[in-house]
Tab-separated table of C-alpha atoms in Angstrom:
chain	number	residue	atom	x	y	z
A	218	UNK	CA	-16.396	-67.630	-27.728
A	219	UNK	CA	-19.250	-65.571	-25.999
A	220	UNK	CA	-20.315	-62.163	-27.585
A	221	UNK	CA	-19.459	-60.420	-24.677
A	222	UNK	CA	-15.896	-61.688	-25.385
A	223	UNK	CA	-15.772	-61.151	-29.286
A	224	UNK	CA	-16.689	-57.423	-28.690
A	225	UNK	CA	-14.072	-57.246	-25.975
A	226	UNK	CA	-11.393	-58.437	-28.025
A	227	UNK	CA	-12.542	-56.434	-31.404
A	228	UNK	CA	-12.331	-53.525	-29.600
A	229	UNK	CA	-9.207	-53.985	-27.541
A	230	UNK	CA	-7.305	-54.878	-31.131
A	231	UNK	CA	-8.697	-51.983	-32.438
A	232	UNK	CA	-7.566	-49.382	-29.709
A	233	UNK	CA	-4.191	-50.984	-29.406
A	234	UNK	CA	-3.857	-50.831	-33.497
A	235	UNK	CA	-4.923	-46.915	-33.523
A	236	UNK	CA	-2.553	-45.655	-30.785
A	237	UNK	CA	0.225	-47.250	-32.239
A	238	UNK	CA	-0.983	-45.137	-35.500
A	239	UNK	CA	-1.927	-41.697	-33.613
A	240	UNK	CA	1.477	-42.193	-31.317
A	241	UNK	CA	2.923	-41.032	-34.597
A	242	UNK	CA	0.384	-38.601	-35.055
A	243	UNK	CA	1.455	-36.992	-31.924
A	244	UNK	CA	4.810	-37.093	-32.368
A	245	UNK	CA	4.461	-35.332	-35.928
A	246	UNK	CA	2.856	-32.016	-34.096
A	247	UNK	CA	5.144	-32.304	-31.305
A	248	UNK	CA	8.763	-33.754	-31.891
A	249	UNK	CA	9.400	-35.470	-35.336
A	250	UNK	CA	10.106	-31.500	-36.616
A	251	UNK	CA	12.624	-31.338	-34.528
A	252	UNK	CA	14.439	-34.508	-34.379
A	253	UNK	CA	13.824	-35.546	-37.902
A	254	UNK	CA	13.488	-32.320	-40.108
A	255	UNK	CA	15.601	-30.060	-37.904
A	256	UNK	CA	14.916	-27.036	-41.045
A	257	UNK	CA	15.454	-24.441	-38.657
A	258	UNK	CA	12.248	-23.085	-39.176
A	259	UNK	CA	9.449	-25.035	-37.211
A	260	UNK	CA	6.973	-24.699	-39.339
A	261	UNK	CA	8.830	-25.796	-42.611
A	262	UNK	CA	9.648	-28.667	-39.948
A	263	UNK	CA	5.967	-29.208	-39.025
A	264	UNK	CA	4.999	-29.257	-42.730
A	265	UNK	CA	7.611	-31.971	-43.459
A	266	UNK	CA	6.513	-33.788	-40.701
A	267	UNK	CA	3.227	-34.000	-40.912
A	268	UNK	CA	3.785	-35.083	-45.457
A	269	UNK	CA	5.564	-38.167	-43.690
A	270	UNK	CA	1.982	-38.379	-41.429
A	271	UNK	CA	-0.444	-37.898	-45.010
A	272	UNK	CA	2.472	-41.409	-45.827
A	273	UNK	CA	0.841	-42.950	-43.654
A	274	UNK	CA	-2.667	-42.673	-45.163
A	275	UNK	CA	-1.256	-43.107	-48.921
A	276	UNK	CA	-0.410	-46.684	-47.820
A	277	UNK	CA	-4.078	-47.141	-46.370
A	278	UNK	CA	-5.824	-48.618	-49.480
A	279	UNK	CA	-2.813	-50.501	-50.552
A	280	UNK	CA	-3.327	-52.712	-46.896
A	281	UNK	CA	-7.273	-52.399	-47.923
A	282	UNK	CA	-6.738	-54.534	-50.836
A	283	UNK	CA	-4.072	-56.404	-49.414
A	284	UNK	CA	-5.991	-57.337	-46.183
A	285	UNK	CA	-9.489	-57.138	-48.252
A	286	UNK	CA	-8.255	-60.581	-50.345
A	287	UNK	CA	-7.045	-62.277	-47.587
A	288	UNK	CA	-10.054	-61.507	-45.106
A	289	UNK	CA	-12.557	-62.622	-47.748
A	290	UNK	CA	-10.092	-65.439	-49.294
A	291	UNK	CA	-9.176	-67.202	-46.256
A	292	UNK	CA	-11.120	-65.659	-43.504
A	293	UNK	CA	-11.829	-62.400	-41.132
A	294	UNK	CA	-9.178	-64.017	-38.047
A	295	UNK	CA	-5.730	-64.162	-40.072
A	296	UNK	CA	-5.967	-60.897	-41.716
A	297	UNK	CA	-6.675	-59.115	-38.443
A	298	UNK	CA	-4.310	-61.453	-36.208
A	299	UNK	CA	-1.197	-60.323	-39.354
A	300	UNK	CA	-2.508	-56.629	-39.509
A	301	UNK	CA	-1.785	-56.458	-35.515
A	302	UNK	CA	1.732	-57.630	-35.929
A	303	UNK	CA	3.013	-55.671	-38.746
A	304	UNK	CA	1.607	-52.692	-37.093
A	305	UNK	CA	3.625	-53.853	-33.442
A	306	UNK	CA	6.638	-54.538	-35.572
A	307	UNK	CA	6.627	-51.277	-37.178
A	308	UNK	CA	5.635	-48.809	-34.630
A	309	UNK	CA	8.447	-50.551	-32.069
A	310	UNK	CA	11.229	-50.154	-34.722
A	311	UNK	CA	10.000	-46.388	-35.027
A	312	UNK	CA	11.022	-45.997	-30.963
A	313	UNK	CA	14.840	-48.004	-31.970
A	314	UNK	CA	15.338	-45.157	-34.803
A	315	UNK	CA	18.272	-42.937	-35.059
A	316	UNK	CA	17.665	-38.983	-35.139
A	317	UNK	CA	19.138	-37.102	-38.239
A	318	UNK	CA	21.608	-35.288	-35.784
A	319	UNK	CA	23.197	-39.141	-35.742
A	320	UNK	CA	22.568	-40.690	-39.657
A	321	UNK	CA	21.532	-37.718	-41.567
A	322	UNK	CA	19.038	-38.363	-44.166
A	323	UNK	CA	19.208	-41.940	-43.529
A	324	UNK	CA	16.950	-41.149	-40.337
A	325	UNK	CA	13.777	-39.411	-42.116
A	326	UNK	CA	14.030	-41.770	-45.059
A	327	UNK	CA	13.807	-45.094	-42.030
A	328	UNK	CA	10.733	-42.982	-40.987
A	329	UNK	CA	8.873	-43.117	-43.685
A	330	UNK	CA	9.543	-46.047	-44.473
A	331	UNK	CA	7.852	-47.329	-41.475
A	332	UNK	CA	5.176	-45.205	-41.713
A	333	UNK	CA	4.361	-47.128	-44.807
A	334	UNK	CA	4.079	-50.091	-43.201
A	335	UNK	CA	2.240	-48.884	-40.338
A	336	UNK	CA	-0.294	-47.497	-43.174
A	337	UNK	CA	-0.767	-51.081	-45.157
A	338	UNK	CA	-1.104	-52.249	-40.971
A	339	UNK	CA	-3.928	-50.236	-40.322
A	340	UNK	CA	-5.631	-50.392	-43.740
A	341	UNK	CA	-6.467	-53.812	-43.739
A	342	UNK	CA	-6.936	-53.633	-39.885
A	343	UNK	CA	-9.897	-51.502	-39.721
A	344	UNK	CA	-12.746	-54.324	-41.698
A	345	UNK	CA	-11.451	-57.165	-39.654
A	346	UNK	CA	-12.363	-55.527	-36.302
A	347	UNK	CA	-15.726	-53.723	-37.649
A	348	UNK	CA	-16.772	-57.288	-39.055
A	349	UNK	CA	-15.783	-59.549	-36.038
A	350	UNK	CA	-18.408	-57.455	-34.187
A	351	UNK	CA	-20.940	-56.524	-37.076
A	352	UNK	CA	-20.926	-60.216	-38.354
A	353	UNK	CA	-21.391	-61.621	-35.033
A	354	UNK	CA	-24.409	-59.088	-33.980
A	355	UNK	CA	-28.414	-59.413	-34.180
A	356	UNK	CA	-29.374	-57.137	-37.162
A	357	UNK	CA	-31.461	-54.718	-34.282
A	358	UNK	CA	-28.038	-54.140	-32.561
A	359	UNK	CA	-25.642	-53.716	-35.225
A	360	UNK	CA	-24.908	-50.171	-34.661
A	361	UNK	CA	-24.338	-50.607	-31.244
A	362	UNK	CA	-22.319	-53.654	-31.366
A	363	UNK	CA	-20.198	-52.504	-34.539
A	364	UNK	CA	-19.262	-49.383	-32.130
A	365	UNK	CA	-17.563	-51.853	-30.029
A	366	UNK	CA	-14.733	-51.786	-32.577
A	367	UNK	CA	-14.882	-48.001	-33.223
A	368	UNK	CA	-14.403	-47.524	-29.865
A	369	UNK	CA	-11.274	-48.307	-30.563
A	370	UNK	CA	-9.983	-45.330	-32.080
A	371	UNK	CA	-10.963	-42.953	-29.371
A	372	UNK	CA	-9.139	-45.408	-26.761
A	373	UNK	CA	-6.205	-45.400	-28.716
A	374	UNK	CA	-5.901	-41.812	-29.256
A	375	UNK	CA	-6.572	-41.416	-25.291
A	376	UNK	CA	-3.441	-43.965	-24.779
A	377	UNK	CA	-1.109	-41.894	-27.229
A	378	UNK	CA	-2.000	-38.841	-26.143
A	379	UNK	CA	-1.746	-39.543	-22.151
A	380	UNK	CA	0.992	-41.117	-22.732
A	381	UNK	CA	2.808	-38.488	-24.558
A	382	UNK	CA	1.533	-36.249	-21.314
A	383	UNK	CA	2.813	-38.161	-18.784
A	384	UNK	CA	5.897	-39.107	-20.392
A	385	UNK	CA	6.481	-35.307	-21.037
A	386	UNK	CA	5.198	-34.119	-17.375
A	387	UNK	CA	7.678	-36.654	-16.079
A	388	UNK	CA	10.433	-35.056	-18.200
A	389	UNK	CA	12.234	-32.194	-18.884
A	390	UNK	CA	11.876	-30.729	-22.733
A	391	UNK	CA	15.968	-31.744	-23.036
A	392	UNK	CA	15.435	-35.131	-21.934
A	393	UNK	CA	12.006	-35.228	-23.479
A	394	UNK	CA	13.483	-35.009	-26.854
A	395	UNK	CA	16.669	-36.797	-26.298
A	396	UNK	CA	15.039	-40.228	-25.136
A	397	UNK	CA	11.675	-39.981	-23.517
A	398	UNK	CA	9.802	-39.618	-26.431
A	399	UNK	CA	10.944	-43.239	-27.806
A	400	UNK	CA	8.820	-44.899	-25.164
A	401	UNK	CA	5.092	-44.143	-26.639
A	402	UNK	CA	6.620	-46.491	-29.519
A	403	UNK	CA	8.569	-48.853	-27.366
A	404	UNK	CA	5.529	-50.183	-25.104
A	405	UNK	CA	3.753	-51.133	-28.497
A	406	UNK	CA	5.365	-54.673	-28.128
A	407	UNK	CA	3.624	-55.320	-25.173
A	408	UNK	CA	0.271	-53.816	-25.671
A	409	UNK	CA	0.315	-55.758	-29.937
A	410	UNK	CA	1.711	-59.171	-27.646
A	411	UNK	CA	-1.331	-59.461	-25.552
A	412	UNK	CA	-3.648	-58.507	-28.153
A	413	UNK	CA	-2.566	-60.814	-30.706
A	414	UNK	CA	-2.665	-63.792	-28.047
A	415	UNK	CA	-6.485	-63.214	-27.158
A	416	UNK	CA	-7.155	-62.828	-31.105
A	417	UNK	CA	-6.274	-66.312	-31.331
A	418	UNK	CA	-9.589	-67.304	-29.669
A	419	UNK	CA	-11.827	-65.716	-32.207
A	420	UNK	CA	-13.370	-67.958	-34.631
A	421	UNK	CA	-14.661	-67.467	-37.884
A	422	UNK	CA	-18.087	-65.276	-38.084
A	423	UNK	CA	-21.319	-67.010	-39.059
A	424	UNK	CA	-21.212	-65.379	-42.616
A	425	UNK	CA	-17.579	-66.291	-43.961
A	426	UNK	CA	-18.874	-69.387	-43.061
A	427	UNK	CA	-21.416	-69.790	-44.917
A	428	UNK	CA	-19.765	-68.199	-47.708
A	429	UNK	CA	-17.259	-71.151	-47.508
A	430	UNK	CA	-20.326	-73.699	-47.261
A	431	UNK	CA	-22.358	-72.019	-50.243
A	432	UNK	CA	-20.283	-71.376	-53.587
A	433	UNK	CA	-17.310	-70.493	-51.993
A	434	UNK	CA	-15.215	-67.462	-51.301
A	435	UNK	CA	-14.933	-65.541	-54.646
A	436	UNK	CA	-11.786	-65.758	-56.275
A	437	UNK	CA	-10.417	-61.792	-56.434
A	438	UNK	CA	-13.381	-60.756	-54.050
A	439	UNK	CA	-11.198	-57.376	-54.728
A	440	UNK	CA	-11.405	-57.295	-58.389
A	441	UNK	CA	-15.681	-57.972	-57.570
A	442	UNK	CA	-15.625	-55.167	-55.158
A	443	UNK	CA	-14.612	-52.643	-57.735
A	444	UNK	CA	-16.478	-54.064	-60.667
A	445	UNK	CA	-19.901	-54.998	-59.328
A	446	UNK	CA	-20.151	-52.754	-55.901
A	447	UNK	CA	-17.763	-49.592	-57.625
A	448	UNK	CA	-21.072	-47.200	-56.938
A	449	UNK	CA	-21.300	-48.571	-53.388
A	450	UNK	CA	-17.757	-48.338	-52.648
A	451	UNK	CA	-17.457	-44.780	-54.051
A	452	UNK	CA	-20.679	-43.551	-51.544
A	453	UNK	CA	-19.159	-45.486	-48.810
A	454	UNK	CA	-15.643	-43.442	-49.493
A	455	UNK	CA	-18.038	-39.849	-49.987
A	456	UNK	CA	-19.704	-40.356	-46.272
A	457	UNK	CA	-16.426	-40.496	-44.497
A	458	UNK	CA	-14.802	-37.634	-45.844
A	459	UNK	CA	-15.594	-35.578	-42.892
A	460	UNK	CA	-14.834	-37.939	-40.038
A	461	UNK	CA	-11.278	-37.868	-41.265
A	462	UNK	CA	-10.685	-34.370	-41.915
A	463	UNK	CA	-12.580	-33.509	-38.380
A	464	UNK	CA	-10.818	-35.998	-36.683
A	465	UNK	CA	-7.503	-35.184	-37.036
A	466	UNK	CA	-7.991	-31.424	-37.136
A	467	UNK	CA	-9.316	-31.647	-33.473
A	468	UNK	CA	-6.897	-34.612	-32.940
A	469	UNK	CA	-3.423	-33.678	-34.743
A	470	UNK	CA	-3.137	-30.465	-36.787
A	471	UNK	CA	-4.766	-28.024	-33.626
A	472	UNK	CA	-1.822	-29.889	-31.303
A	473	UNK	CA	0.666	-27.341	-33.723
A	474	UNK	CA	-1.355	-24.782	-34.544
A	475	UNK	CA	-2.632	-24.202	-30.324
A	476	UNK	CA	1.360	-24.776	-29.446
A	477	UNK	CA	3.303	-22.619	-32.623
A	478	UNK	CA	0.564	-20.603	-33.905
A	479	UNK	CA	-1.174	-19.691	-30.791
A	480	UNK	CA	1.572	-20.038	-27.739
A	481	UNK	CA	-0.515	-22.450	-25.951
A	482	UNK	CA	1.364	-24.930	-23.544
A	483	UNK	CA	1.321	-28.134	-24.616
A	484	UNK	CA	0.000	-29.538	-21.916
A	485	UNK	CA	-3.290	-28.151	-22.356
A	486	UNK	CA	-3.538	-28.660	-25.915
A	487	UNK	CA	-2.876	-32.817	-24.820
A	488	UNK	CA	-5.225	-32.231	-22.197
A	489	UNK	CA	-8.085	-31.012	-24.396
A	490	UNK	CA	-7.903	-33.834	-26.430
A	491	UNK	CA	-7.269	-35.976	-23.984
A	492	UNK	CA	-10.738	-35.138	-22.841
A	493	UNK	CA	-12.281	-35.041	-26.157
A	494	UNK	CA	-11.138	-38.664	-26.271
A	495	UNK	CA	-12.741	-39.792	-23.006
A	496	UNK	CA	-15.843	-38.024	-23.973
A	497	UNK	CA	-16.033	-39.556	-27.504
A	498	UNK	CA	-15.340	-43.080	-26.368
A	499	UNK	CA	-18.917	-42.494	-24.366
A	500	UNK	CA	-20.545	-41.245	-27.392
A	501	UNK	CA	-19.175	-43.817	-29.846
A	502	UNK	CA	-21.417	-46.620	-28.288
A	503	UNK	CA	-24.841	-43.981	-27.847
A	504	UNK	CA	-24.315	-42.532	-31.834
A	505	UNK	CA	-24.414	-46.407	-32.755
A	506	UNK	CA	-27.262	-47.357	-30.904
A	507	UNK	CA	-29.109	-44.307	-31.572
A	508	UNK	CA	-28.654	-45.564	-35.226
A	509	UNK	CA	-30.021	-48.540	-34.630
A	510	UNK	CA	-33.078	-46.622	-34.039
A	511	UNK	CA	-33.742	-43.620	-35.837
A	512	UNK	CA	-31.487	-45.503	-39.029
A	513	UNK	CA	-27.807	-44.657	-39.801
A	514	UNK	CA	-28.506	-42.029	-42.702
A	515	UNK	CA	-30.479	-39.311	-40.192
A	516	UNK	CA	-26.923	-39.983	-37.777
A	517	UNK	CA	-24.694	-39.872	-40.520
A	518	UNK	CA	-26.442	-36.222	-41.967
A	519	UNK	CA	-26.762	-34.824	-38.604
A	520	UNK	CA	-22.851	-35.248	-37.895
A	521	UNK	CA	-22.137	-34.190	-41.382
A	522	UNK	CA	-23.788	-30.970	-40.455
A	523	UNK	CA	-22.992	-30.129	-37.157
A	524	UNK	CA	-18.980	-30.922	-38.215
A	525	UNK	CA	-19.347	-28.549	-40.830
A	526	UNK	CA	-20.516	-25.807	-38.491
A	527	UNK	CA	-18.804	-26.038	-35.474
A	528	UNK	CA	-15.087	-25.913	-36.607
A	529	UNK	CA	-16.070	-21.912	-37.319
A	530	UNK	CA	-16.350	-21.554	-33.057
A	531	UNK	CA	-14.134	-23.526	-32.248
A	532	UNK	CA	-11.691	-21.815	-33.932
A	533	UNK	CA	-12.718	-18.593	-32.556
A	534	UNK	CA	-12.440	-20.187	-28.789
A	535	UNK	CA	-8.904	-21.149	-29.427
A	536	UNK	CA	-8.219	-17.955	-30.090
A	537	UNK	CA	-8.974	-16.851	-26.248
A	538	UNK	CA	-6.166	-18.743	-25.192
A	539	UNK	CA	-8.617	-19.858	-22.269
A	540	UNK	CA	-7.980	-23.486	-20.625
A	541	UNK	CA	-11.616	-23.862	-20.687
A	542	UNK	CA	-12.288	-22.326	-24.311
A	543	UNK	CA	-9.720	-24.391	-25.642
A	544	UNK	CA	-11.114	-27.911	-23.524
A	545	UNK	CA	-14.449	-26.940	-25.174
A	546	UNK	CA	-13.228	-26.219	-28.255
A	547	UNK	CA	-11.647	-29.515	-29.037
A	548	UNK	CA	-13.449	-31.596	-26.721
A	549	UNK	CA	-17.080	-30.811	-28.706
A	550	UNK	CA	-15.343	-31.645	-31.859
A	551	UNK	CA	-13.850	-34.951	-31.439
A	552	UNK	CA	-17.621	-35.393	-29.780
A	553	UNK	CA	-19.332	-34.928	-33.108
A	554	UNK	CA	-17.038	-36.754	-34.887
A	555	UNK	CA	-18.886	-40.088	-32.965
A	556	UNK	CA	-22.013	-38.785	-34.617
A	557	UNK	CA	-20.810	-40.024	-37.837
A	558	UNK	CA	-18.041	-42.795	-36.513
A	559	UNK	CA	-20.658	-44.531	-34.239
A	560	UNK	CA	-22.668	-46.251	-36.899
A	561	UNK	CA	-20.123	-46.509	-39.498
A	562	UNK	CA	-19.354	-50.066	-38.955
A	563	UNK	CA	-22.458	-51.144	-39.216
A	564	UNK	CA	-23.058	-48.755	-42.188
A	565	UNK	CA	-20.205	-50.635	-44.123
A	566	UNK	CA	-21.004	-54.191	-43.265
A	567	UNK	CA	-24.920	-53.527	-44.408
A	568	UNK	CA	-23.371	-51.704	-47.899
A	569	UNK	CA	-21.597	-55.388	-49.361
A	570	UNK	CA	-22.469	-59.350	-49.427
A	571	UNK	CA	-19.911	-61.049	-47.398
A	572	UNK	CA	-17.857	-62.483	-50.223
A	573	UNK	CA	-16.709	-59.393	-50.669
A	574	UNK	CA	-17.531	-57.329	-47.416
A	575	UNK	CA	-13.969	-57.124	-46.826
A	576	UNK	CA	-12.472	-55.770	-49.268
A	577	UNK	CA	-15.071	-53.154	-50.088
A	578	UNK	CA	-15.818	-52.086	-46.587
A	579	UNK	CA	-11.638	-52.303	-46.304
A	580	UNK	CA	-11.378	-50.179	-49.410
A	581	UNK	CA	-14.094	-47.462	-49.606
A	582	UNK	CA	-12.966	-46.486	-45.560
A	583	UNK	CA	-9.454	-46.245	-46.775
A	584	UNK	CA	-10.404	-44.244	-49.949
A	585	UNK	CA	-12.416	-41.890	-47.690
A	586	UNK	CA	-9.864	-41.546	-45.150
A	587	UNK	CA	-7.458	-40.828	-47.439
A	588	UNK	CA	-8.895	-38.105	-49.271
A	589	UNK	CA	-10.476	-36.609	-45.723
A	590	UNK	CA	-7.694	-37.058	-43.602
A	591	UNK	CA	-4.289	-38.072	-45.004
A	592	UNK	CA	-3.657	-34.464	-45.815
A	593	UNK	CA	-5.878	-32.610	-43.302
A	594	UNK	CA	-2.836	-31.476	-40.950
A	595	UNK	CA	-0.999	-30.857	-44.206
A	596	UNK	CA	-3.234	-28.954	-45.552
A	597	UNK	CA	-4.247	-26.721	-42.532
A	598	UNK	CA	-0.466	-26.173	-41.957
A	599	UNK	CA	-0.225	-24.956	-45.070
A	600	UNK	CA	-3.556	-22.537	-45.428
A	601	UNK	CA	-2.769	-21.168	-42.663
A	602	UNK	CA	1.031	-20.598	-43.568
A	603	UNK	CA	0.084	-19.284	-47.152
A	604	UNK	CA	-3.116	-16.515	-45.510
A	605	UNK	CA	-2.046	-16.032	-41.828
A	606	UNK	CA	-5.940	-16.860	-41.056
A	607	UNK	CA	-7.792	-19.735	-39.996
A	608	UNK	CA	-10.817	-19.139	-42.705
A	609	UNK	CA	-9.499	-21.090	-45.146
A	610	UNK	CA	-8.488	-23.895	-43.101
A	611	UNK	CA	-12.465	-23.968	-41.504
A	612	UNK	CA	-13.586	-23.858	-45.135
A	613	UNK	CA	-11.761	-27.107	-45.790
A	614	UNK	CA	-13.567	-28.914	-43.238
A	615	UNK	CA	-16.946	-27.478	-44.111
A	616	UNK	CA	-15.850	-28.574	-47.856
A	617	UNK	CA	-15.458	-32.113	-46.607
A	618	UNK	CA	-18.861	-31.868	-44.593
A	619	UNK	CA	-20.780	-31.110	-47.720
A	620	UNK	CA	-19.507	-34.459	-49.558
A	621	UNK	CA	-20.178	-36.683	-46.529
A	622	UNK	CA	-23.572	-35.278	-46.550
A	623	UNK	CA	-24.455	-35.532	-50.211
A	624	UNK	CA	-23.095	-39.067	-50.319
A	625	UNK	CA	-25.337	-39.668	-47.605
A	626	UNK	CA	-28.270	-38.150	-48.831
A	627	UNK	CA	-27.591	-40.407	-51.972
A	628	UNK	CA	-28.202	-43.482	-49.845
A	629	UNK	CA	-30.516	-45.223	-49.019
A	630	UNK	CA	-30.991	-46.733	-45.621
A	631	UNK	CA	-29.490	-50.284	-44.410
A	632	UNK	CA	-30.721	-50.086	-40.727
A	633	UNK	CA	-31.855	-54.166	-39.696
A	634	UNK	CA	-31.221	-55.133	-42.996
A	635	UNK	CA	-30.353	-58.696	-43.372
A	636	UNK	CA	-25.834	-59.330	-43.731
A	637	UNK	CA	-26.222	-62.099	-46.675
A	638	UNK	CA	-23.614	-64.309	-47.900
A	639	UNK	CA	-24.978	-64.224	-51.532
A	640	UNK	CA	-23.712	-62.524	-55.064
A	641	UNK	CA	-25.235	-59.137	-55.446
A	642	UNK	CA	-24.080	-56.439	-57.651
A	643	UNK	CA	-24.303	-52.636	-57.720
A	644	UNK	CA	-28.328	-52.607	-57.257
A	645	UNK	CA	-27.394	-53.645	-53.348
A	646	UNK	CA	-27.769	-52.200	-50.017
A	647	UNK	CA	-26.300	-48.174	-51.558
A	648	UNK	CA	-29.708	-47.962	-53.779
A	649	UNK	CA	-32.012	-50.219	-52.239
A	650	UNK	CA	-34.866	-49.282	-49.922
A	651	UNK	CA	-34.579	-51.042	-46.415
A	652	UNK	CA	-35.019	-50.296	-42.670
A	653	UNK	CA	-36.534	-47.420	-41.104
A	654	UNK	CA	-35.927	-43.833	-42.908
């Protein structure tokens, strides 16, 4: 298979496998308080819904190490084709489930239980798509090739949210939340059929391939992760901190706090991101090749920084209640997050040897997301509940900033370094000098 075709189909598994994740996403600011945790209060509701989101996350680094063994056991292809269909499966059955009005308790409880698996899904997902491309690429073009597959998320969150918007333009609110918000979930099927088919094509990348020519694949290449690359995975965890927690304040958590906190229509709250995600699916692909360049640290640190700062105006334009504050205000967010997502993939393939790239790219993005953004929307909801005033919930994300950036700074650069198939323990590619500064 051509280049041009691997990146194709990396990044088309990876945006079908992230809006079957953010569907839920949406639906957790939107509907899942009312249908689900119907508390009478919607922002008890909101909080309840969005702990079965963080559920989601929990499961991450369980489907990291899951997906980690068998990606650098048996190879990159099965663990991504298997992550695809457990995260179809899941997110379909999500659109068949009963409402509590009609089970009770039995309803929330199926939920979560399906958020799990759409978790462990999208855990082990993540590494296969960032190595198919990263693996496959000329060591001057891995940032921009490895965007290919981060591309993915910004697609995906485009497809949930426009279809949540035209689903719900199409609709009335009573109808809405009677049937019409099943279908996000439903057309999963299709979308995971088609990509799983052209995933079938992909072979094997060069470097699993020599790993199976050389000594072999290693025998708990998760076990080796944590032992001999623990430093390296811990770093790799630190500089991610803040794409999570940005990304689904901008993404998730403002979708509540614009519609209950602030009275804005939901349209324009979907439409903001909506166009955030259009305009980050540009920058994606320019942050990686710019990292190519200039290296991935001075990237990384200048997203760090300019995440930390501009959640305090964007705040402050939501609070105009202006279509074209609140566009901006979102929009320039989910922009800066590609400052730090663009080069990521490449970032984590350079950090580990391939016998274990897998698992400890797999489980040092899960660790980070997790801490970053599992509990983000939770979080917010619940600074803002407990002071009335969006300070606190700012400060978190300027918190997380400040621990992308120092893991970061710890670093050292792995711009055009060489991907080798070879054992190499904790003095690799996190404290060794290589590439431009």
């Amino acid at each position: 298979m051509s280049l041009r075709k691997i990146l194709i189909v990396a990044g088309t598994g990876s945006a079908i496998d992230w809006y079957d994740f953010f569907i839920y996403g949406v639906a957790a600011a939107l509907v899942f308080n009312v249908l689900f945790f119907p508390t009478g209060d919607p922002v008890v509701g909101t909080l309840l819904a969005f702990s079965t989101f963080a559920v989601g996350f929990a499961a991450r680094p369980l489907g990291g190490v899951i997906f980690g063994h068998v990606g650098d056991r048996i190879g990159r292809k099965p663990a991504l084709v298997t992550t695809l269909f457990l995260m179809g499966t899941s997110t379909t059955v999500i659109g068949l489930l009963p409402t509590y009005d009609t089970v009770g308790v039995a309803a929330p409880i199926m939920l979560v239980v399906l958020r799990l698996l759409q978790g462990i899904a999208v855990g082990g997902q993540w590494a296969g798509g960032a190595l198919i491309a990263t693996e496959n690429a000329p060591p001057e073009k891995r940032g921009l090739y490895g965007s290919f597959a981060q591309v993915g998320v910004s697609a995906g969150l485009f497809l949930a949210t426009a279809v949540f918007l035209v689903v719900g333009n199409l609709l009335d609110e009573q109808a809405f939340l009677a049937w019409g918000w099943r279908i996000p979930f439903l057309i999963s099927i299709v979308l995971v059929g088609i990509a799983t088919y052209a995933h079938f094509a992909l072979e094997e990348t060069t470097p699993m391939q020599e790993v199976r020519e050389g000594d072999g694949p290693s025998r708990s290449p998760v076990i080796e992760a944590v032992v001999h690359h623990w430093r390296t995975v811990l770093l790799g965890a630190g500089s991610i901190v803040v794409i999570g927690a940005s990304f689904y304040l901008y993404g998730t958590y403002l979708l509540s706090y614009g519609t209950t906190v602030l009275g804005l229509p939901r349209s324009l709250m979907l439409d903001a991101v909506l166009i955030g995600a259009v305009l980050q699916f540009v920058a994606i692909p320019l942050c990686g090749a710019l990292s190519d360049r200039i290296g991935r640290r001075r990237v990384f640190l200048s997203g760090a920084v300019a995440l930390g700062i501009w959640v305090w105006p964007a705040f402050l334009l939501l609070g105009t209640g202006s279509p074209a504050a609140v566009i901006v205000a979102v929009a320039v967010g989910l922009v800066l997050v590609a400052l730090v997502y663009g080069p990521q993939a490449a970032l984590f393939a350079e950090l580990f040897t391939a016998r274990v790239r897998y698992s400890g790219a797999s489980i040092g993005y899960q660790l980070g997301t997790l801490i970053g953004g599992a509990f983000t929307p939770l979080i917010a909801t619940g600074l803002y509940v407990a002071t009335g005033s969006f300070v606190p919930v700012a400060g978190w994300i300027g918190l997380t900033a400040v621990a992308s950036f120092v893991a970061v700074v710890v670093m050292s650069e792995t711009a055009r370094s060489e991907l080798d198939s070879g054992p190499r323990r904790d003095t690799d590619a996190a404290t060794e000098e290589v590439g431009p500064a």
